[in-house]
Amino acid sequence: MALRSQVLGSGSYLPTRIVTNAELAETVDTNDAWIRQRTGIEQRHIAAEGEMTSDLALVAARRALAAAGIQADEVDLIVCATSTPDETFPATATRVQAGLGMTRGAAFDVQAVCSGFVYGLAVANNFLLSGQAKTALLIGAETFSRILDWTDRGTCVLFGDGAGALLLRAGEAAGTNRDRGVLSTHIFSDGRHHDALYVDGGPSSTGTTGHLRMQGQEVFRHAVVRMAEAIDSALAANDLTPGDIDWLVPHQANRRIIEAMGKRLNLPADRLVITVNRHANTSAASIPLAMDEAVRDGRIRPGDLVLLDAMGGGFTWGSALLRW
């Protein structure tokens, strides 16, 4: 027998304010048809004034704990994937820790932009497998609306705010790909592509927060290639074929990228979990938001093989396989 990180529950939260493409078209030179055709996005959720990343994360965390039937004092690790922390420091995860009333264990942030949740899963999984933690709360939370240039139609239409969470616990398993839990994680990066997707500010450079800047076509081109490579890595590591996959839950950046990944796996359209039309790109929050929705509406069921796949600024990219 061996230890395996098993998913006990999931949770998510979306701010109440919804901004449609039509509403954006009132303030920036764009239109609903242009946005839908290029991205598949119809609307996005935007955090309220004073609503911080930790607030979104805390609601998602509480919902994951409730779904798992676990009390906060049983958690000994919180990993929060975010590129939009409440403050430069301390970590947003510690704000969540305090909000939950958790006074033991450790809490810290992981920053890998849109790949952040997959990176965070790799970190949490390794803590659980090594025995350094027994129960981990993994969160992806973002308020990207705070770093957008709302006059830049090439970027401001693409992003939204939200949070999602998974509750993981180390459990015994036989060590086969039929056992429940995280089968493997695969993370990569290539820092040469900084200028394709970044925020033009920071504490040590300008002393300001800055705004998101993106070379859209360059990011799209790399995303299709790198996400496909991450998929191949996950399948090869577990001696599986595309036909074994029950659900693809990819980073929700662009509907065309998602559909391209589905075609690579030869998955029917109804086996792709797609929320980009309603959530837009919520960066590190997009995968857990989509996963929680599919779990709660009954699509993802115990025993299903779920493939996660993402790419983000840096560039970073990665994948993970879970037996639900």
GROMACS .gro file of C-alpha atoms in nm:
model
  324
    1MET     CA    1   0.000   0.000   0.000
    2ALA     CA    2   0.105   0.359  -0.063
    3LEU     CA    3  -0.019   0.705   0.026
    4ARG     CA    4  -0.232   0.892  -0.225
    5SER     CA    5  -0.388   1.239  -0.208
    6GLN     CA    6  -0.763   1.185  -0.225
    7VAL     CA    7  -1.021   1.455  -0.295
    8LEU     CA    8  -1.279   1.481  -0.018
    9GLY     CA    9  -1.473   1.784  -0.136
   10SER     CA   10  -1.481   2.094  -0.354
   11GLY     CA   11  -1.620   2.444  -0.326
   12SER     CA   12  -1.634   2.767  -0.523
   13TYR     CA   13  -1.748   3.127  -0.516
   14LEU     CA   14  -1.827   3.389  -0.780
   15PRO     CA   15  -1.889   3.756  -0.698
   16THR     CA   16  -2.250   3.862  -0.743
   17ARG     CA   17  -2.188   4.135  -0.998
   18ILE     CA   18  -2.207   4.015  -1.358
   19VAL     CA   19  -2.070   4.226  -1.642
   20THR     CA   20  -2.193   4.131  -1.989
   21ASN     CA   21  -2.017   4.193  -2.318
   22ALA     CA   22  -2.284   4.449  -2.402
   23GLU     CA   23  -2.207   4.641  -2.085
   24LEU     CA   24  -1.836   4.645  -2.168
   25ALA     CA   25  -1.917   4.773  -2.517
   26GLU     CA   26  -2.059   5.087  -2.357
   27THR     CA   27  -1.714   5.193  -2.232
   28VAL     CA   28  -1.461   5.031  -2.466
   29ASP     CA   29  -1.445   4.988  -2.845
   30THR     CA   30  -1.575   4.632  -2.873
   31ASN     CA   31  -1.898   4.439  -2.921
   32ASP     CA   32  -2.061   4.117  -2.811
   33ALA     CA   33  -2.014   3.937  -3.143
   34TRP     CA   34  -1.641   4.021  -3.159
   35ILE     CA   35  -1.578   3.887  -2.808
   36ARG     CA   36  -1.787   3.572  -2.851
   37GLN     CA   37  -1.634   3.482  -3.186
   38ARG     CA   38  -1.275   3.510  -3.067
   39THR     CA   39  -1.302   3.383  -2.711
   40GLY     CA   40  -1.642   3.226  -2.643
   41ILE     CA   41  -1.691   3.467  -2.351
   42GLU     CA   42  -2.038   3.609  -2.288
   43GLN     CA   43  -2.002   3.754  -1.938
   44ARG     CA   44  -1.776   3.768  -1.633
   45HIS     CA   45  -1.811   3.815  -1.256
   46ILE     CA   46  -1.645   4.119  -1.098
   47ALA     CA   47  -1.560   4.156  -0.729
   48ALA     CA   48  -1.741   4.429  -0.541
   49GLU     CA   49  -1.561   4.733  -0.404
   50GLY     CA   50  -1.376   4.622  -0.092
   51GLU     CA   51  -1.414   4.253  -0.179
   52MET     CA   52  -1.064   4.107  -0.178
   53THR     CA   53  -0.911   3.787  -0.310
   54SER     CA   54  -0.905   3.643   0.043
   55ASP     CA   55  -1.279   3.707   0.077
   56LEU     CA   56  -1.350   3.503  -0.235
   57ALA     CA   57  -1.106   3.234  -0.126
   58LEU     CA   58  -1.258   3.207   0.220
   59VAL     CA   59  -1.609   3.140   0.087
   60ALA     CA   60  -1.479   2.875  -0.154
   61ALA     CA   61  -1.275   2.717   0.126
   62ARG     CA   62  -1.573   2.699   0.360
   63ARG     CA   63  -1.784   2.538   0.090
   64ALA     CA   64  -1.515   2.277   0.020
   65LEU     CA   65  -1.493   2.196   0.392
   66ALA     CA   66  -1.871   2.166   0.413
   67ALA     CA   67  -1.882   1.937   0.110
   68ALA     CA   68  -1.615   1.717   0.266
   69GLY     CA   69  -1.772   1.720   0.614
   70ILE     CA   70  -1.438   1.836   0.754
   71GLN     CA   71  -1.380   2.095   1.027
   72ALA     CA   72  -1.117   2.364   0.976
   73ASP     CA   73  -0.916   2.242   1.275
   74GLU     CA   74  -0.852   1.915   1.089
   75VAL     CA   75  -0.665   2.101   0.812
   76ASP     CA   76  -0.289   2.132   0.852
   77LEU     CA   77  -0.196   2.291   0.518
   78ILE     CA   78  -0.345   2.572   0.307
   79VAL     CA   79  -0.201   2.643  -0.036
   80CYS     CA   80  -0.351   2.939  -0.220
   81ALA     CA   81  -0.272   2.987  -0.588
   82THR     CA   82  -0.314   3.354  -0.682
   83SER     CA   83  -0.155   3.629  -0.887
   84THR     CA   84  -0.370   3.895  -0.723
   85PRO     CA   85  -0.297   3.871  -0.349
   86ASP     CA   86  -0.459   4.107  -0.101
   87GLU     CA   87  -0.122   4.260  -0.022
   88THR     CA   88   0.243   4.221  -0.123
   89PHE     CA   89   0.269   4.031   0.205
   90PRO     CA   90   0.160   3.845   0.408
   91ALA     CA   91   0.034   3.557   0.197
   92THR     CA   92  -0.336   3.560   0.115
   93ALA     CA   93  -0.346   3.201   0.242
   94THR     CA   94  -0.276   3.327   0.594
   95ARG     CA   95  -0.579   3.556   0.571
   96VAL     CA   96  -0.787   3.251   0.482
   97GLN     CA   97  -0.627   3.057   0.767
   98ALA     CA   98  -0.728   3.327   1.014
   99GLY     CA   99  -1.078   3.349   0.867
  100LEU     CA  100  -1.128   2.977   0.916
  101GLY     CA  101  -1.003   2.995   1.274
  102MET     CA  102  -0.723   2.752   1.191
  103THR     CA  103  -0.429   2.798   1.429
  104ARG     CA  104  -0.202   2.506   1.339
  105GLY     CA  105  -0.015   2.386   1.037
  106ALA     CA  106   0.106   2.611   0.755
  107ALA     CA  107  -0.044   2.845   0.497
  108PHE     CA  108   0.127   3.004   0.198
  109ASP     CA  109   0.068   3.125  -0.158
  110VAL     CA  110   0.183   2.983  -0.491
  111GLN     CA  111   0.222   3.213  -0.793
  112ALA     CA  112   0.221   3.062  -1.142
  113VAL     CA  113  -0.053   3.279  -1.292
  114CYS     CA  114  -0.310   3.072  -1.485
  115SER     CA  115  -0.120   2.748  -1.414
  116GLY     CA  116  -0.129   2.829  -1.044
  117PHE     CA  117  -0.388   2.571  -0.943
  118VAL     CA  118  -0.201   2.287  -1.113
  119TYR     CA  119   0.123   2.408  -0.952
  120GLY     CA  120  -0.055   2.431  -0.617
  121LEU     CA  121  -0.188   2.079  -0.658
  122ALA     CA  122   0.166   1.954  -0.723
  123VAL     CA  123   0.288   2.126  -0.405
  124ALA     CA  124   0.001   2.008  -0.185
  125ASN     CA  125   0.024   1.656  -0.325
  126ASN     CA  126   0.394   1.634  -0.242
  127PHE     CA  127   0.333   1.755   0.114
  128LEU     CA  128   0.070   1.485   0.161
  129LEU     CA  129   0.275   1.207   0.003
  130SER     CA  130   0.580   1.294   0.215
  131GLY     CA  131   0.375   1.287   0.534
  132GLN     CA  132   0.446   1.653   0.615
  133ALA     CA  133   0.071   1.718   0.608
  134LYS     CA  134  -0.235   1.498   0.634
  135THR     CA  135  -0.518   1.724   0.520
  136ALA     CA  136  -0.468   2.008   0.272
  137LEU     CA  137  -0.692   2.287   0.149
  138LEU     CA  138  -0.596   2.392  -0.203
  139ILE     CA  139  -0.743   2.718  -0.330
  140GLY     CA  140  -0.729   2.910  -0.657
  141ALA     CA  141  -0.853   3.267  -0.612
  142GLU     CA  142  -0.824   3.582  -0.822
  143THR     CA  143  -0.947   3.939  -0.854
  144PHE     CA  144  -0.801   4.004  -1.198
  145SER     CA  145  -1.038   4.298  -1.242
  146ARG     CA  146  -0.799   4.495  -1.019
  147ILE     CA  147  -0.503   4.462  -1.258
  148LEU     CA  148  -0.682   4.524  -1.588
  149ASP     CA  149  -0.651   4.830  -1.806
  150TRP     CA  150  -1.018   4.890  -1.872
  151THR     CA  151  -0.936   5.097  -2.182
  152ASP     CA  152  -0.749   4.807  -2.348
  153ARG     CA  153  -1.008   4.610  -2.541
  154GLY     CA  154  -0.758   4.334  -2.614
  155THR     CA  155  -0.733   4.234  -2.247
  156CYS     CA  156  -1.014   4.380  -2.036
  157VAL     CA  157  -1.280   4.167  -2.207
  158LEU     CA  158  -1.100   3.842  -2.128
  159PHE     CA  159  -1.086   3.818  -1.750
  160GLY     CA  160  -1.309   3.781  -1.445
  161ASP     CA  161  -1.294   3.720  -1.070
  162GLY     CA  162  -1.368   3.409  -0.864
  163ALA     CA  163  -1.235   3.133  -0.639
  164GLY     CA  164  -1.244   2.755  -0.616
  165ALA     CA  165  -1.109   2.503  -0.367
  166LEU     CA  166  -1.037   2.134  -0.313
  167LEU     CA  167  -1.001   1.953   0.019
  168LEU     CA  168  -0.737   1.678  -0.003
  169ARG     CA  169  -0.640   1.409   0.246
  170ALA     CA  170  -0.368   1.146   0.237
  171GLY     CA  171  -0.513   0.796   0.223
  172GLU     CA  172  -0.388   0.447   0.155
  173ALA     CA  173  -0.412   0.308  -0.197
  174ALA     CA  174  -0.275   0.014  -0.391
  175GLY     CA  175  -0.084   0.248  -0.620
  176THR     CA  176  -0.263   0.173  -0.949
  177ASN     CA  177  -0.432   0.417  -1.184
  178ARG     CA  178  -0.768   0.273  -1.076
  179ASP     CA  179  -0.728   0.403  -0.720
  180ARG     CA  180  -0.897   0.724  -0.609
  181GLY     CA  181  -0.690   1.039  -0.581
  182VAL     CA  182  -0.416   1.234  -0.755
  183LEU     CA  183  -0.238   1.000  -0.996
  184SER     CA  184   0.030   1.247  -1.104
  185THR     CA  185   0.114   1.614  -1.158
  186HIS     CA  186   0.338   1.766  -1.425
  187ILE     CA  187   0.462   2.125  -1.416
  188PHE     CA  188   0.685   2.320  -1.655
  189SER     CA  189   0.804   2.674  -1.728
  190ASP     CA  190   1.008   2.875  -1.977
  191GLY     CA  191   1.097   3.224  -1.857
  192ARG     CA  192   1.210   3.345  -2.199
  193HIS     CA  193   0.851   3.438  -2.284
  194HIS     CA  194   0.802   3.702  -2.015
  195ASP     CA  195   0.705   3.980  -2.255
  196ALA     CA  196   0.413   3.786  -2.402
  197LEU     CA  197   0.208   3.804  -2.081
  198TYR     CA  198   0.294   4.010  -1.774
  199VAL     CA  199   0.185   4.291  -1.542
  200ASP     CA  200   0.383   4.612  -1.593
  201GLY     CA  201   0.448   4.690  -1.229
  202GLY     CA  202   0.574   4.549  -0.901
  203PRO     CA  203   0.721   4.641  -0.563
  204SER     CA  204   1.085   4.621  -0.674
  205SER     CA  205   1.044   4.772  -1.021
  206THR     CA  206   0.792   5.055  -1.016
  207GLY     CA  207   0.642   5.042  -0.668
  208THR     CA  208   0.299   5.018  -0.829
  209THR     CA  209   0.058   4.737  -0.908
  210GLY     CA  210   0.049   4.798  -1.283
  211HIS     CA  211  -0.176   4.647  -1.549
  212LEU     CA  212  -0.187   4.322  -1.739
  213ARG     CA  213  -0.020   4.331  -2.082
  214MET     CA  214  -0.053   4.051  -2.336
  215GLN     CA  215   0.050   3.957  -2.687
  216GLY     CA  216  -0.265   3.760  -2.760
  217GLN     CA  217  -0.163   3.570  -3.072
  218GLU     CA  218   0.171   3.468  -2.922
  219VAL     CA  219   0.003   3.337  -2.605
  220PHE     CA  220  -0.258   3.148  -2.808
  221ARG     CA  221   0.009   2.982  -3.024
  222HIS     CA  222   0.212   2.863  -2.727
  223ALA     CA  223  -0.094   2.757  -2.527
  224VAL     CA  224  -0.209   2.509  -2.790
  225VAL     CA  225   0.137   2.348  -2.808
  226ARG     CA  226   0.229   2.351  -2.440
  227MET     CA  227  -0.107   2.234  -2.308
  228ALA     CA  228  -0.096   1.945  -2.555
  229GLU     CA  229   0.252   1.853  -2.431
  230ALA     CA  230   0.129   1.856  -2.071
  231ILE     CA  231  -0.157   1.623  -2.165
  232ASP     CA  232   0.084   1.380  -2.329
  233SER     CA  233   0.307   1.385  -2.020
  234ALA     CA  234   0.018   1.294  -1.791
  235LEU     CA  235  -0.104   1.009  -2.010
  236ALA     CA  236   0.244   0.864  -2.060
  237ALA     CA  237   0.326   0.876  -1.688
  238ASN     CA  238   0.019   0.670  -1.604
  239ASP     CA  239   0.021   0.430  -1.901
  240LEU     CA  240  -0.314   0.563  -2.017
  241THR     CA  241  -0.461   0.654  -2.355
  242PRO     CA  242  -0.686   0.947  -2.450
  243GLY     CA  243  -0.977   0.707  -2.454
  244ASP     CA  244  -0.936   0.648  -2.081
  245ILE     CA  245  -1.016   1.009  -1.993
  246ASP     CA  246  -1.368   1.077  -1.870
  247TRP     CA  247  -1.345   1.455  -1.828
  248LEU     CA  248  -1.114   1.730  -1.941
  249VAL     CA  249  -1.118   2.029  -1.704
  250PRO     CA  250  -0.879   2.279  -1.864
  251HIS     CA  251  -0.786   2.633  -1.777
  252GLN     CA  252  -1.070   2.848  -1.906
  253ALA     CA  253  -0.885   3.104  -2.120
  254ASN     CA  254  -1.038   3.065  -2.464
  255ARG     CA  255  -1.303   2.831  -2.601
  256ARG     CA  256  -1.101   2.757  -2.915
  257ILE     CA  257  -0.803   2.637  -2.709
  258ILE     CA  258  -1.030   2.417  -2.496
  259GLU     CA  259  -1.192   2.261  -2.802
  260ALA     CA  260  -0.850   2.200  -2.957
  261MET     CA  261  -0.745   2.006  -2.646
  262GLY     CA  262  -1.069   1.807  -2.661
  263LYS     CA  263  -1.003   1.712  -3.022
  264ARG     CA  264  -0.652   1.600  -2.932
  265LEU     CA  265  -0.804   1.358  -2.681
  266ASN     CA  266  -1.087   1.267  -2.920
  267LEU     CA  267  -1.330   1.353  -2.643
  268PRO     CA  268  -1.694   1.430  -2.729
  269ALA     CA  269  -1.790   1.792  -2.666
  270ASP     CA  270  -2.003   1.696  -2.367
  271ARG     CA  271  -1.693   1.558  -2.192
  272LEU     CA  272  -1.528   1.902  -2.188
  273VAL     CA  273  -1.605   2.108  -1.881
  274ILE     CA  274  -1.645   2.460  -2.018
  275THR     CA  275  -1.729   2.766  -1.809
  276VAL     CA  276  -1.536   3.033  -1.998
  277ASN     CA  277  -1.860   3.161  -2.153
  278ARG     CA  278  -1.996   3.259  -1.809
  279HIS     CA  279  -1.682   3.307  -1.598
  280ALA     CA  280  -1.429   3.438  -1.856
  281ASN     CA  281  -1.064   3.376  -1.766
  282THR     CA  282  -1.031   3.365  -1.387
  283SER     CA  283  -0.666   3.259  -1.400
  284ALA     CA  284  -0.573   3.024  -1.111
  285ALA     CA  285  -0.939   3.003  -1.009
  286SER     CA  286  -1.068   2.877  -1.344
  287ILE     CA  287  -0.997   2.504  -1.304
  288PRO     CA  288  -1.138   2.463  -0.950
  289LEU     CA  289  -1.442   2.677  -1.041
  290ALA     CA  290  -1.514   2.453  -1.341
  291MET     CA  291  -1.443   2.135  -1.146
  292ASP     CA  292  -1.672   2.229  -0.859
  293GLU     CA  293  -1.954   2.311  -1.099
  294ALA     CA  294  -1.920   1.974  -1.272
  295VAL     CA  295  -1.911   1.789  -0.940
  296ARG     CA  296  -2.215   1.965  -0.800
  297ASP     CA  297  -2.428   1.919  -1.112
  298GLY     CA  298  -2.345   1.547  -1.118
  299ARG     CA  299  -2.126   1.529  -1.426
  300ILE     CA  300  -1.808   1.427  -1.245
  301ARG     CA  301  -1.878   1.113  -1.042
  302PRO     CA  302  -1.674   0.883  -0.818
  303GLY     CA  303  -1.435   0.673  -1.024
  304ASP     CA  304  -1.415   0.919  -1.314
  305LEU     CA  305  -1.072   0.999  -1.454
  306VAL     CA  306  -1.032   1.377  -1.465
  307LEU     CA  307  -0.754   1.554  -1.655
  308LEU     CA  308  -0.654   1.910  -1.560
  309ASP     CA  309  -0.452   2.119  -1.804
  310ALA     CA  310  -0.332   2.480  -1.793
  311MET     CA  311  -0.092   2.743  -1.923
  312GLY     CA  312  -0.012   3.087  -1.786
  313GLY     CA  313   0.226   3.379  -1.793
  314GLY     CA  314   0.590   3.310  -1.737
  315PHE     CA  315   0.533   3.095  -1.942
  316THR     CA  316   0.417   2.825  -1.703
  317TRP     CA  317   0.213   2.519  -1.793
  318GLY     CA  318   0.115   2.186  -1.649
  319SER     CA  319  -0.130   1.902  -1.608
  320ALA     CA  320  -0.265   1.666  -1.344
  321LEU     CA  321  -0.463   1.344  -1.346
  322LEU     CA  322  -0.715   1.264  -1.074
  323ARG     CA  323  -0.931   0.960  -1.013
  324TRP     CA  324  -1.238   1.116  -0.853
   0.00000   0.00000   0.00000
